[in-house]
């Protein structure tokens, strides 16, 4: 008897089509090429290239090689002590408040090498609840808080609970952070786009929200949730309190789950526009049936600890069923990374005035945030002076999203290479300068417009903008109609 073993070699014809369909431009074709150039330089063959380093402006990753933001000393001291408890009495190397914090955390956690509770260490969730209470003026229940592997882990958790494939949909801003479109593609659900108004500083217009929801309804989409990113990525816009109120009422009226991505809540550069949380507004308005999930992260702000994979989500006004299924789901991946959880504790409990680390911590924090603010301003000012480029000032977050108007000849050249004009422009920028940015198409852009996204994380921003300006002028001259 002959036995035939059927072998399935997974390729694009058999891999889950939802994965094939998902796009994530911040780590897409251009960053992949940038990585290759980076390796070429490290391997000693960089002299074949017209640049000698890669400048990674494709993602908000402040401590990345090439940007090299220094970690906050207090954070790393506590992290080091939780990894090496035997150093905890070393008063020569470590300040008292770092040693006290690490002792306290170790007392609650045990070893950072052990799995924790799937929702995260109970003590840290209690600290998060206290932080939310003092931020918003309303109580928070640690049982509604899940520590997650970055905000991304929390969004994944919620999308798993929320979406059942077709014809479910989620409203997302255009432009958006591609975590949302990619997660929807993976769920096999629909994106319901609402456009932000670039001509009005990326304003969110409530009438457009209504229209996009009713359009979705008429094409059979079951819209389940509304994503708001505040401060915005890639726009840098901060929502006004009035706008937040309108949005919360809109979500409440239409019984949409409100997904408040608030990871940039400490990145505020316009003092006239303070960060206001959706939780506070929902409580002020007594919207007791509005289901709100709000996200925060250790990756952004001034800590930039992206690699720790720390974050949290607070579920507000959700059922016990949802919370218990969320717990089960979290348990399937056991627990969020322990150092990410330690980092969440540091995010929400910085050194206080009078603590030994306070002065140094404040100095480091202020320097980082002042740099982000001044670089954001320099970028917008300089982009606005370039031929065919306009750029809204960033009020917050970490990005600039300039609009570029490219000559027809450049658009034709892009077409010949099978690329969109913005991807062509960004690839040319990389090939000529080593600067890696992301084409606007990766975030979504209004039809007929082209953009790219860059970050405010580059030290020596003037030099870097000079390089972009020189490239831009040469590009425009080469393709002028
Ligand atoms: C708006 C927004 N949400 C979520 C994330 C995910 O961040 P993390 O998973 O590192 O917390 C990012 C990362 O850039 C972001 O910009």
Short mmCIF file of C-alpha atoms and ligand atoms in Angstrom, two decimals:
data_model
loop_
_atom_site.label_atom_id
_atom_site.label_comp_id
_atom_site.label_asym_id
_atom_site.label_seq_id
_atom_site.Cartn_x
_atom_site.Cartn_y
_atom_site.Cartn_z
CA UNK A 1 0.00 0.00 0.00
CA UNK A 2 1.46 3.34 -0.95
CA UNK A 3 1.10 6.10 1.55
CA UNK A 4 1.22 9.67 0.29
CA UNK A 5 2.14 12.34 2.78
CA UNK A 6 0.44 15.56 1.88
CA UNK A 7 2.79 18.40 2.55
CA UNK A 8 1.49 21.92 2.78
CA UNK A 9 4.14 24.50 2.22
CA UNK A 10 2.62 27.76 3.34
CA UNK A 11 2.88 30.42 0.68
CA UNK A 12 0.74 33.33 -0.43
CA UNK A 13 -1.84 30.99 -1.88
CA UNK A 14 -2.43 29.32 1.47
CA UNK A 15 -1.48 31.84 4.16
CA UNK A 16 -4.46 33.42 5.92
CA UNK A 17 -5.64 36.01 3.35
CA UNK A 18 -6.51 38.40 6.17
CA UNK A 19 -2.81 38.56 7.04
CA UNK A 20 -1.90 39.12 3.39
CA UNK A 21 -4.42 41.92 3.27
CA UNK A 22 -3.12 43.75 6.38
CA UNK A 23 -0.80 46.69 5.74
CA UNK A 24 1.53 48.35 8.23
CA UNK A 25 3.42 51.09 6.45
CA UNK A 26 5.48 52.33 9.39
CA UNK A 27 7.35 49.03 9.07
CA UNK A 28 6.62 48.66 5.31
CA UNK A 29 8.65 48.64 2.07
CA UNK A 30 10.60 51.83 2.73
CA UNK A 31 11.70 50.96 6.30
CA UNK A 32 12.63 47.47 5.07
CA UNK A 33 14.90 49.02 2.44
CA UNK A 34 16.31 51.38 5.09
CA UNK A 35 17.17 48.35 7.25
CA UNK A 36 19.09 46.85 4.32
CA UNK A 37 21.05 50.06 3.84
CA UNK A 38 21.73 50.13 7.58
CA UNK A 39 23.14 46.59 7.46
CA UNK A 40 25.25 47.51 4.41
CA UNK A 41 26.75 50.41 6.37
CA UNK A 42 27.42 48.23 9.44
CA UNK A 43 29.05 45.61 7.18
CA UNK A 44 31.54 48.23 5.98
CA UNK A 45 30.11 48.71 2.45
CA UNK A 46 28.57 52.09 3.10
CA UNK A 47 30.94 53.92 0.76
CA UNK A 48 28.80 52.72 -2.16
CA UNK A 49 25.94 54.85 -0.81
CA UNK A 50 25.38 58.62 -1.12
CA UNK A 51 24.93 58.88 2.68
CA UNK A 52 26.72 57.49 5.69
CA UNK A 53 23.86 56.80 8.09
CA UNK A 54 20.18 55.95 8.15
CA UNK A 55 17.92 58.39 9.93
CA UNK A 56 14.92 56.37 11.10
CA UNK A 57 11.99 58.83 11.02
CA UNK A 58 9.44 56.19 10.10
CA UNK A 59 8.23 55.44 13.59
CA UNK A 60 7.94 57.14 16.97
CA UNK A 61 10.74 55.13 18.56
CA UNK A 62 12.90 57.69 20.41
CA UNK A 63 15.61 55.37 21.74
CA UNK A 64 16.20 53.75 18.36
CA UNK A 65 19.76 53.60 17.00
CA UNK A 66 20.38 56.79 15.06
CA UNK A 67 18.10 58.86 17.33
CA UNK A 68 19.54 57.68 20.64
CA UNK A 69 17.28 59.41 23.16
CA UNK A 70 18.80 58.70 26.55
CA UNK A 71 16.55 56.61 28.84
CA UNK A 72 15.24 58.34 31.98
CA UNK A 73 17.73 57.57 34.73
CA UNK A 74 15.15 56.85 37.45
CA UNK A 75 13.28 54.43 35.20
CA UNK A 76 16.35 52.43 34.37
CA UNK A 77 17.60 52.41 37.96
CA UNK A 78 14.34 50.89 39.19
CA UNK A 79 14.28 48.45 36.25
CA UNK A 80 17.89 47.43 36.96
CA UNK A 81 17.13 46.83 40.64
CA UNK A 82 14.08 44.74 39.86
CA UNK A 83 16.29 42.61 37.62
CA UNK A 84 19.14 42.41 40.18
CA UNK A 85 17.60 42.55 43.67
CA UNK A 86 21.00 41.86 45.18
CA UNK A 87 21.95 45.49 44.40
CA UNK A 88 19.04 46.91 46.32
CA UNK A 89 21.14 48.00 49.32
CA UNK A 90 23.79 49.65 47.19
CA UNK A 91 23.38 53.27 48.26
CA UNK A 92 26.49 54.31 46.35
CA UNK A 93 25.08 53.35 42.98
CA UNK A 94 21.35 53.90 43.48
CA UNK A 95 19.35 56.74 45.09
CA UNK A 96 17.04 55.94 47.97
CA UNK A 97 13.79 56.51 46.09
CA UNK A 98 14.83 54.11 43.30
CA UNK A 99 15.78 51.46 45.89
CA UNK A 100 12.53 51.99 47.81
CA UNK A 101 10.46 51.74 44.64
CA UNK A 102 12.20 48.59 43.49
CA UNK A 103 11.77 46.99 46.96
CA UNK A 104 8.11 47.85 46.96
CA UNK A 105 7.60 46.44 43.46
CA UNK A 106 9.57 43.29 44.23
CA UNK A 107 7.54 42.79 47.40
CA UNK A 108 4.37 42.85 45.27
CA UNK A 109 5.66 41.04 42.18
CA UNK A 110 8.17 38.55 43.47
CA UNK A 111 10.53 37.85 40.60
CA UNK A 112 10.20 39.77 37.32
CA UNK A 113 11.05 36.44 35.73
CA UNK A 114 7.71 34.93 36.74
CA UNK A 115 4.36 35.20 34.95
CA UNK A 116 2.08 37.66 36.68
CA UNK A 117 -1.72 37.78 36.80
CA UNK A 118 -3.00 37.91 33.22
CA UNK A 119 -4.47 41.38 33.75
CA UNK A 120 -1.18 42.56 35.23
CA UNK A 121 0.16 42.83 38.78
CA UNK A 122 -2.79 43.84 41.05
CA UNK A 123 -0.67 46.37 42.95
CA UNK A 124 0.31 48.19 39.72
CA UNK A 125 -3.31 48.18 38.51
CA UNK A 126 -4.25 49.83 41.81
CA UNK A 127 -1.59 52.51 41.21
CA UNK A 128 -3.00 53.07 37.71
CA UNK A 129 -6.48 53.50 39.21
CA UNK A 130 -5.08 56.12 41.64
CA UNK A 131 -3.36 57.91 38.76
CA UNK A 132 -6.59 58.01 36.73
CA UNK A 133 -8.48 59.26 39.74
CA UNK A 134 -6.10 62.14 40.32
CA UNK A 135 -5.92 62.91 36.56
CA UNK A 136 -9.69 62.98 35.99
CA UNK A 137 -11.22 63.68 39.38
CA UNK A 138 -13.30 60.50 39.15
CA UNK A 139 -12.73 57.15 40.78
CA UNK A 140 -11.32 54.25 38.77
CA UNK A 141 -11.65 50.55 39.58
CA UNK A 142 -8.47 48.45 39.31
CA UNK A 143 -10.68 45.56 38.15
CA UNK A 144 -11.48 47.58 34.98
CA UNK A 145 -7.80 48.11 34.23
CA UNK A 146 -5.72 45.69 32.19
CA UNK A 147 -1.99 46.09 31.82
CA UNK A 148 -1.03 45.26 28.24
CA UNK A 149 1.95 44.76 25.95
CA UNK A 150 2.02 48.39 24.81
CA UNK A 151 -1.20 50.10 23.80
CA UNK A 152 -1.14 47.78 20.77
CA UNK A 153 -1.74 44.79 23.07
CA UNK A 154 -4.80 46.52 24.52
CA UNK A 155 -6.20 47.41 21.09
CA UNK A 156 -5.74 43.79 19.96
CA UNK A 157 -7.54 42.58 23.06
CA UNK A 158 -10.48 44.87 22.49
CA UNK A 159 -10.73 44.15 18.75
CA UNK A 160 -10.84 40.43 19.47
CA UNK A 161 -13.73 40.99 21.85
CA UNK A 162 -15.54 43.43 19.60
CA UNK A 163 -15.36 42.20 16.02
CA UNK A 164 -16.92 39.16 14.40
CA UNK A 165 -15.69 39.66 10.82
CA UNK A 166 -18.26 40.80 8.25
CA UNK A 167 -20.20 43.12 8.23
CA UNK A 168 -18.80 44.63 11.43
CA UNK A 169 -16.96 47.91 11.08
CA UNK A 170 -15.10 50.48 13.15
CA UNK A 171 -14.91 54.21 12.47
CA UNK A 172 -11.32 55.33 12.09
CA UNK A 173 -9.89 58.76 11.31
CA UNK A 174 -8.19 59.50 8.02
CA UNK A 175 -5.31 59.94 8.42
CA UNK A 176 -4.96 57.29 11.16
CA UNK A 177 -2.31 55.23 12.88
CA UNK A 178 -2.21 51.98 10.85
CA UNK A 179 -2.60 49.75 13.91
CA UNK A 180 -6.33 50.31 13.42
CA UNK A 181 -6.68 49.55 9.72
CA UNK A 182 -4.33 46.56 10.10
CA UNK A 183 -6.26 45.18 13.10
CA UNK A 184 -9.52 45.56 11.17
CA UNK A 185 -8.02 43.72 8.20
CA UNK A 186 -6.91 40.90 10.51
CA UNK A 187 -10.40 40.67 11.97
CA UNK A 188 -11.92 40.58 8.47
CA UNK A 189 -14.02 43.62 9.42
CA UNK A 190 -14.59 46.92 7.68
CA UNK A 191 -13.01 50.33 8.09
CA UNK A 192 -15.51 53.14 8.27
CA UNK A 193 -13.48 56.20 7.46
CA UNK A 194 -14.08 59.72 8.65
CA UNK A 195 -11.83 62.44 7.29
CA UNK A 196 -10.10 65.07 9.40
CA UNK A 197 -10.04 68.56 7.89
CA UNK A 198 -6.45 69.43 6.98
CA UNK A 199 -7.41 72.99 6.04
CA UNK A 200 -8.68 73.59 9.56
CA UNK A 201 -5.68 72.19 11.46
CA UNK A 202 -6.95 68.59 11.13
CA UNK A 203 -10.20 69.46 12.86
CA UNK A 204 -12.68 66.67 13.58
CA UNK A 205 -16.06 67.75 12.26
CA UNK A 206 -19.01 66.08 13.95
CA UNK A 207 -21.21 66.39 10.84
CA UNK A 208 -18.68 64.31 8.94
CA UNK A 209 -18.85 61.68 11.68
CA UNK A 210 -22.64 61.56 11.30
CA UNK A 211 -22.33 61.30 7.53
CA UNK A 212 -19.76 58.57 7.56
CA UNK A 213 -21.82 56.54 10.03
CA UNK A 214 -25.00 56.88 7.99
CA UNK A 215 -23.14 56.03 4.75
CA UNK A 216 -21.81 52.90 6.46
CA UNK A 217 -25.30 51.98 7.61
CA UNK A 218 -26.65 52.30 4.09
CA UNK A 219 -24.03 49.92 2.73
CA UNK A 220 -24.90 47.34 5.34
CA UNK A 221 -21.99 47.88 7.74
CA UNK A 222 -22.64 47.10 11.38
CA UNK A 223 -20.58 49.90 12.93
CA UNK A 224 -19.54 48.91 16.43
CA UNK A 225 -16.98 51.43 17.57
CA UNK A 226 -15.37 54.80 16.99
CA UNK A 227 -11.60 55.29 17.24
CA UNK A 228 -10.32 58.69 18.34
CA UNK A 229 -6.59 59.39 18.57
CA UNK A 230 -5.95 62.38 20.82
CA UNK A 231 -3.41 63.97 20.48
CA UNK A 232 -3.43 62.80 16.89
CA UNK A 233 -1.01 60.58 15.06
CA UNK A 234 0.02 61.49 12.37
CA UNK A 235 -1.74 64.87 12.57
CA UNK A 236 -0.38 66.26 15.86
CA UNK A 237 -3.77 67.91 16.48
CA UNK A 238 -5.24 68.17 19.99
CA UNK A 239 -9.02 68.03 20.38
CA UNK A 240 -10.73 70.93 22.14
CA UNK A 241 -12.97 70.20 25.12
CA UNK A 242 -16.03 71.18 23.04
CA UNK A 243 -15.05 68.67 20.38
CA UNK A 244 -14.49 65.93 22.98
CA UNK A 245 -17.94 66.59 24.41
CA UNK A 246 -19.56 66.38 20.96
CA UNK A 247 -17.72 63.15 20.17
CA UNK A 248 -18.66 61.52 23.48
CA UNK A 249 -22.31 62.45 22.93
CA UNK A 250 -22.16 61.15 19.37
CA UNK A 251 -20.77 57.77 20.47
CA UNK A 252 -23.34 57.59 23.28
CA UNK A 253 -26.25 58.47 20.98
CA UNK A 254 -25.27 55.83 18.42
CA UNK A 255 -24.26 53.23 21.03
CA UNK A 256 -20.76 52.95 19.68
CA UNK A 257 -17.88 51.74 21.79
CA UNK A 258 -15.58 54.72 22.12
CA UNK A 259 -11.93 53.77 21.66
CA UNK A 260 -9.85 56.64 23.03
CA UNK A 261 -6.21 56.27 22.02
CA UNK A 262 -4.58 58.68 24.45
CA UNK A 263 -0.98 57.47 24.23
CA UNK A 264 0.30 61.00 23.50
CA UNK A 265 -1.37 62.59 26.54
CA UNK A 266 1.98 63.91 27.85
CA UNK A 267 3.11 65.22 24.44
CA UNK A 268 1.41 68.61 24.50
CA UNK A 269 3.19 71.58 22.89
CA UNK A 270 0.39 74.14 22.74
CA UNK A 271 -0.31 75.36 26.28
CA UNK A 272 -3.68 76.75 25.24
CA UNK A 273 -4.84 73.22 24.47
CA UNK A 274 -4.39 71.00 27.53
CA UNK A 275 -5.05 67.28 27.29
CA UNK A 276 -8.54 66.34 28.50
CA UNK A 277 -9.39 62.68 28.81
CA UNK A 278 -12.53 61.11 27.41
CA UNK A 279 -13.06 59.48 30.78
CA UNK A 280 -13.36 62.86 32.48
CA UNK A 281 -15.76 64.18 29.86
CA UNK A 282 -17.88 61.01 29.90
CA UNK A 283 -18.16 61.27 33.69
CA UNK A 284 -18.82 65.05 33.60
CA UNK A 285 -21.67 64.38 31.15
CA UNK A 286 -22.90 61.43 33.22
CA UNK A 287 -22.89 59.19 30.14
CA UNK A 288 -23.23 56.10 32.26
CA UNK A 289 -23.96 53.75 29.38
CA UNK A 290 -21.17 54.96 27.08
CA UNK A 291 -18.73 52.07 26.76
CA UNK A 292 -15.32 53.69 26.72
CA UNK A 293 -11.92 52.00 26.37
CA UNK A 294 -9.01 54.34 26.88
CA UNK A 295 -5.39 53.47 26.18
CA UNK A 296 -2.06 54.68 27.47
CA UNK A 297 1.52 53.56 26.85
CA UNK A 298 5.08 53.77 28.12
CA UNK A 299 6.30 54.01 24.51
CA UNK A 300 5.48 57.70 24.01
CA UNK A 301 5.40 60.78 26.26
CA UNK A 302 8.94 61.58 27.34
CA UNK A 303 9.91 58.04 28.38
CA UNK A 304 9.99 56.55 24.87
CA UNK A 305 10.39 53.04 26.31
CA UNK A 306 8.90 51.38 23.21
CA UNK A 307 10.84 48.15 23.62
CA UNK A 308 9.50 47.47 27.11
CA UNK A 309 6.02 46.83 25.69
CA UNK A 310 4.11 48.44 28.53
CA UNK A 311 0.68 50.03 28.48
CA UNK A 312 -2.80 49.81 29.92
CA UNK A 313 -6.43 50.02 28.99
CA UNK A 314 -9.24 51.17 31.23
CA UNK A 315 -12.65 49.73 30.39
CA UNK A 316 -15.36 52.13 31.52
CA UNK A 317 -19.06 51.11 31.71
CA UNK A 318 -18.51 47.65 30.24
CA UNK A 319 -20.38 44.56 31.44
CA UNK A 320 -19.01 41.94 33.81
CA UNK A 321 -19.28 39.53 30.84
CA UNK A 322 -16.91 41.67 28.79
CA UNK A 323 -14.44 41.95 31.66
CA UNK A 324 -14.42 38.24 32.31
CA UNK A 325 -13.99 37.36 28.63
CA UNK A 326 -11.22 39.97 28.40
CA UNK A 327 -9.51 38.29 31.36
CA UNK A 328 -9.79 34.89 29.69
CA UNK A 329 -8.43 36.31 26.43
CA UNK A 330 -5.53 37.97 28.25
CA UNK A 331 -4.80 34.66 29.98
CA UNK A 332 -4.35 32.93 26.62
CA UNK A 333 -1.14 34.92 26.22
CA UNK A 334 -0.41 34.47 29.96
CA UNK A 335 0.59 38.01 30.92
CA UNK A 336 2.04 41.27 29.63
CA UNK A 337 5.86 41.57 29.88
CA UNK A 338 6.93 42.19 33.47
CA UNK A 339 9.36 44.99 32.69
CA UNK A 340 6.56 46.64 30.70
CA UNK A 341 4.42 46.48 33.82
CA UNK A 342 7.23 47.96 35.93
CA UNK A 343 7.48 50.73 33.34
CA UNK A 344 3.74 51.44 33.66
CA UNK A 345 4.27 51.91 37.39
CA UNK A 346 7.06 54.40 36.61
CA UNK A 347 4.90 56.18 34.03
CA UNK A 348 2.11 56.88 36.47
CA UNK A 349 4.24 57.38 39.62
CA UNK A 350 7.13 59.66 38.72
CA UNK A 351 9.45 60.90 41.50
CA UNK A 352 7.77 63.55 43.66
CA UNK A 353 9.17 66.87 44.83
CA UNK A 354 11.50 66.17 47.76
CA UNK A 355 12.46 62.69 46.47
CA UNK A 356 16.16 62.19 45.83
CA UNK A 357 15.64 61.66 42.08
CA UNK A 358 13.17 64.48 41.57
CA UNK A 359 15.55 67.16 40.26
CA UNK A 360 17.34 64.93 37.81
CA UNK A 361 14.08 63.38 36.63
CA UNK A 362 12.48 66.79 36.07
CA UNK A 363 15.53 68.03 34.19
CA UNK A 364 15.56 65.00 31.89
CA UNK A 365 11.83 65.19 31.29
CA UNK A 366 11.81 68.94 30.58
CA UNK A 367 14.73 68.67 28.20
CA UNK A 368 13.06 65.95 26.15
CA UNK A 369 9.69 67.70 25.95
CA UNK A 370 11.26 71.09 25.16
CA UNK A 371 13.23 69.51 22.36
CA UNK A 372 10.15 67.82 20.90
CA UNK A 373 8.23 71.11 20.98
CA UNK A 374 10.97 73.19 19.39
CA UNK A 375 11.75 70.59 16.72
CA UNK A 376 8.05 70.30 15.84
CA UNK A 377 7.90 74.03 15.32
CA UNK A 378 11.09 74.13 13.28
CA UNK A 379 9.81 71.32 11.05
CA UNK A 380 6.47 72.97 10.32
CA UNK A 381 8.10 76.37 9.68
CA UNK A 382 10.68 74.92 7.33
CA UNK A 383 8.27 72.61 5.47
CA UNK A 384 5.97 75.55 4.85
CA UNK A 385 8.82 77.35 3.08
CA UNK A 386 9.45 74.48 0.65
CA UNK A 387 8.17 74.48 -2.91
CA UNK A 388 4.65 72.99 -2.99
CA UNK A 389 4.69 71.90 0.65
CA UNK A 390 2.30 72.87 3.45
CA UNK A 391 2.33 71.60 7.01
CA UNK A 392 0.07 72.18 10.00
CA UNK A 393 1.83 72.96 13.28
CA UNK A 394 1.88 69.99 15.60
CA UNK A 395 0.07 70.88 18.84
CA UNK A 396 1.06 67.53 20.33
CA UNK A 397 2.27 63.93 19.67
CA UNK A 398 5.59 63.32 17.86
CA UNK A 399 5.06 63.90 14.16
CA UNK A 400 4.79 66.25 11.22
CA UNK A 401 2.53 65.31 8.31
CA UNK A 402 3.34 67.74 5.50
CA UNK A 403 1.34 67.77 2.29
CA UNK A 404 3.47 67.63 -0.86
CA UNK A 405 2.31 68.69 -4.29
CA UNK A 406 4.32 66.83 -6.89
CA UNK A 407 4.70 67.71 -10.59
CA UNK A 408 2.88 65.52 -13.13
CA UNK A 409 6.22 64.23 -14.44
CA UNK A 410 7.03 62.86 -10.98
CA UNK A 411 3.61 61.24 -10.78
CA UNK A 412 4.20 59.63 -14.20
CA UNK A 413 7.62 58.38 -13.12
CA UNK A 414 6.02 56.86 -10.01
CA UNK A 415 3.40 55.12 -12.13
CA UNK A 416 6.10 53.63 -14.34
CA UNK A 417 7.65 52.05 -11.24
CA UNK A 418 4.26 50.82 -10.06
CA UNK A 419 4.38 53.08 -7.01
CA UNK A 420 2.05 55.71 -5.67
CA UNK A 421 3.58 59.22 -6.03
CA UNK A 422 4.06 59.64 -2.26
CA UNK A 423 5.76 56.23 -1.96
CA UNK A 424 7.98 57.13 -4.93
CA UNK A 425 8.95 60.43 -3.31
CA UNK A 426 9.73 58.79 0.04
CA UNK A 427 11.77 56.02 -1.62
CA UNK A 428 13.78 58.65 -3.55
CA UNK A 429 14.32 60.55 -0.30
CA UNK A 430 15.67 57.38 1.32
CA UNK A 431 17.84 56.40 -1.66
CA UNK A 432 19.42 59.83 -1.83
CA UNK A 433 19.73 60.87 1.80
CA UNK A 434 19.26 57.86 4.11
CA UNK A 435 16.24 59.59 5.68
CA UNK A 436 13.43 57.11 6.21
CA UNK A 437 9.90 58.56 6.34
CA UNK A 438 6.51 56.99 5.61
CA UNK A 439 4.27 57.87 2.65
CA UNK A 440 0.91 59.44 3.56
CA UNK A 441 -0.92 56.54 1.92
CA UNK A 442 0.14 54.35 4.85
CA UNK A 443 -2.06 56.45 7.14
CA UNK A 444 -4.79 57.28 4.63
CA UNK A 445 -5.15 60.67 2.99
CA UNK A 446 -7.96 62.52 1.26
CA UNK A 447 -8.17 61.69 -2.45
CA UNK A 448 -5.95 63.90 -4.59
CA UNK A 449 -3.58 64.76 -1.72
CA UNK A 450 -0.10 63.41 -0.99
CA UNK A 451 1.82 63.53 2.28
CA UNK A 452 4.61 61.96 4.21
CA UNK A 453 5.02 61.49 7.94
CA UNK A 454 8.19 62.23 9.84
CA UNK A 455 8.97 62.51 13.56
CA UNK A 456 10.25 65.21 15.93
CA UNK A 457 12.81 62.79 17.36
CA UNK A 458 15.88 63.77 15.36
CA UNK A 459 18.60 65.62 17.29
CA UNK A 460 20.05 68.34 15.05
CA UNK A 461 16.73 68.97 13.37
CA UNK A 462 18.06 71.95 11.37
CA UNK A 463 20.65 69.75 9.61
CA UNK A 464 18.13 67.10 8.88
CA UNK A 465 15.61 69.57 7.47
CA UNK A 466 18.40 71.12 5.39
CA UNK A 467 18.99 67.69 3.87
CA UNK A 468 15.29 67.19 3.12
CA UNK A 469 15.08 70.71 1.66
CA UNK A 470 18.02 70.12 -0.65
CA UNK A 471 16.60 66.79 -1.78
CA UNK A 472 13.15 68.31 -2.27
CA UNK A 473 14.47 71.14 -4.42
CA UNK A 474 16.46 68.75 -6.60
CA UNK A 475 13.48 66.41 -6.92
CA UNK A 476 11.16 69.25 -7.93
CA UNK A 477 13.72 70.59 -10.42
CA UNK A 478 14.23 67.14 -11.94
CA UNK A 479 10.52 66.56 -12.50
CA UNK A 480 9.30 70.10 -13.08
CA UNK A 481 6.49 70.16 -15.70
C1 LIG B 1 -1.67 56.47 18.16
C2 LIG B 1 -0.89 55.28 18.58
N1 LIG B 1 -1.50 54.30 19.24
C3 LIG B 1 -0.85 53.20 19.63
C4 LIG B 1 0.49 53.04 19.35
C5 LIG B 1 1.16 51.78 19.79
O1 LIG B 1 2.09 52.02 20.76
P1 LIG B 1 2.63 50.89 21.75
O2 LIG B 1 2.02 49.61 21.36
O3 LIG B 1 4.11 50.90 21.59
O4 LIG B 1 2.19 51.34 23.09
C6 LIG B 1 1.17 54.02 18.65
C7 LIG B 1 2.59 53.85 18.31
O5 LIG B 1 3.19 54.64 17.63
C8 LIG B 1 0.46 55.17 18.26
O6 LIG B 1 1.06 56.15 17.60
#
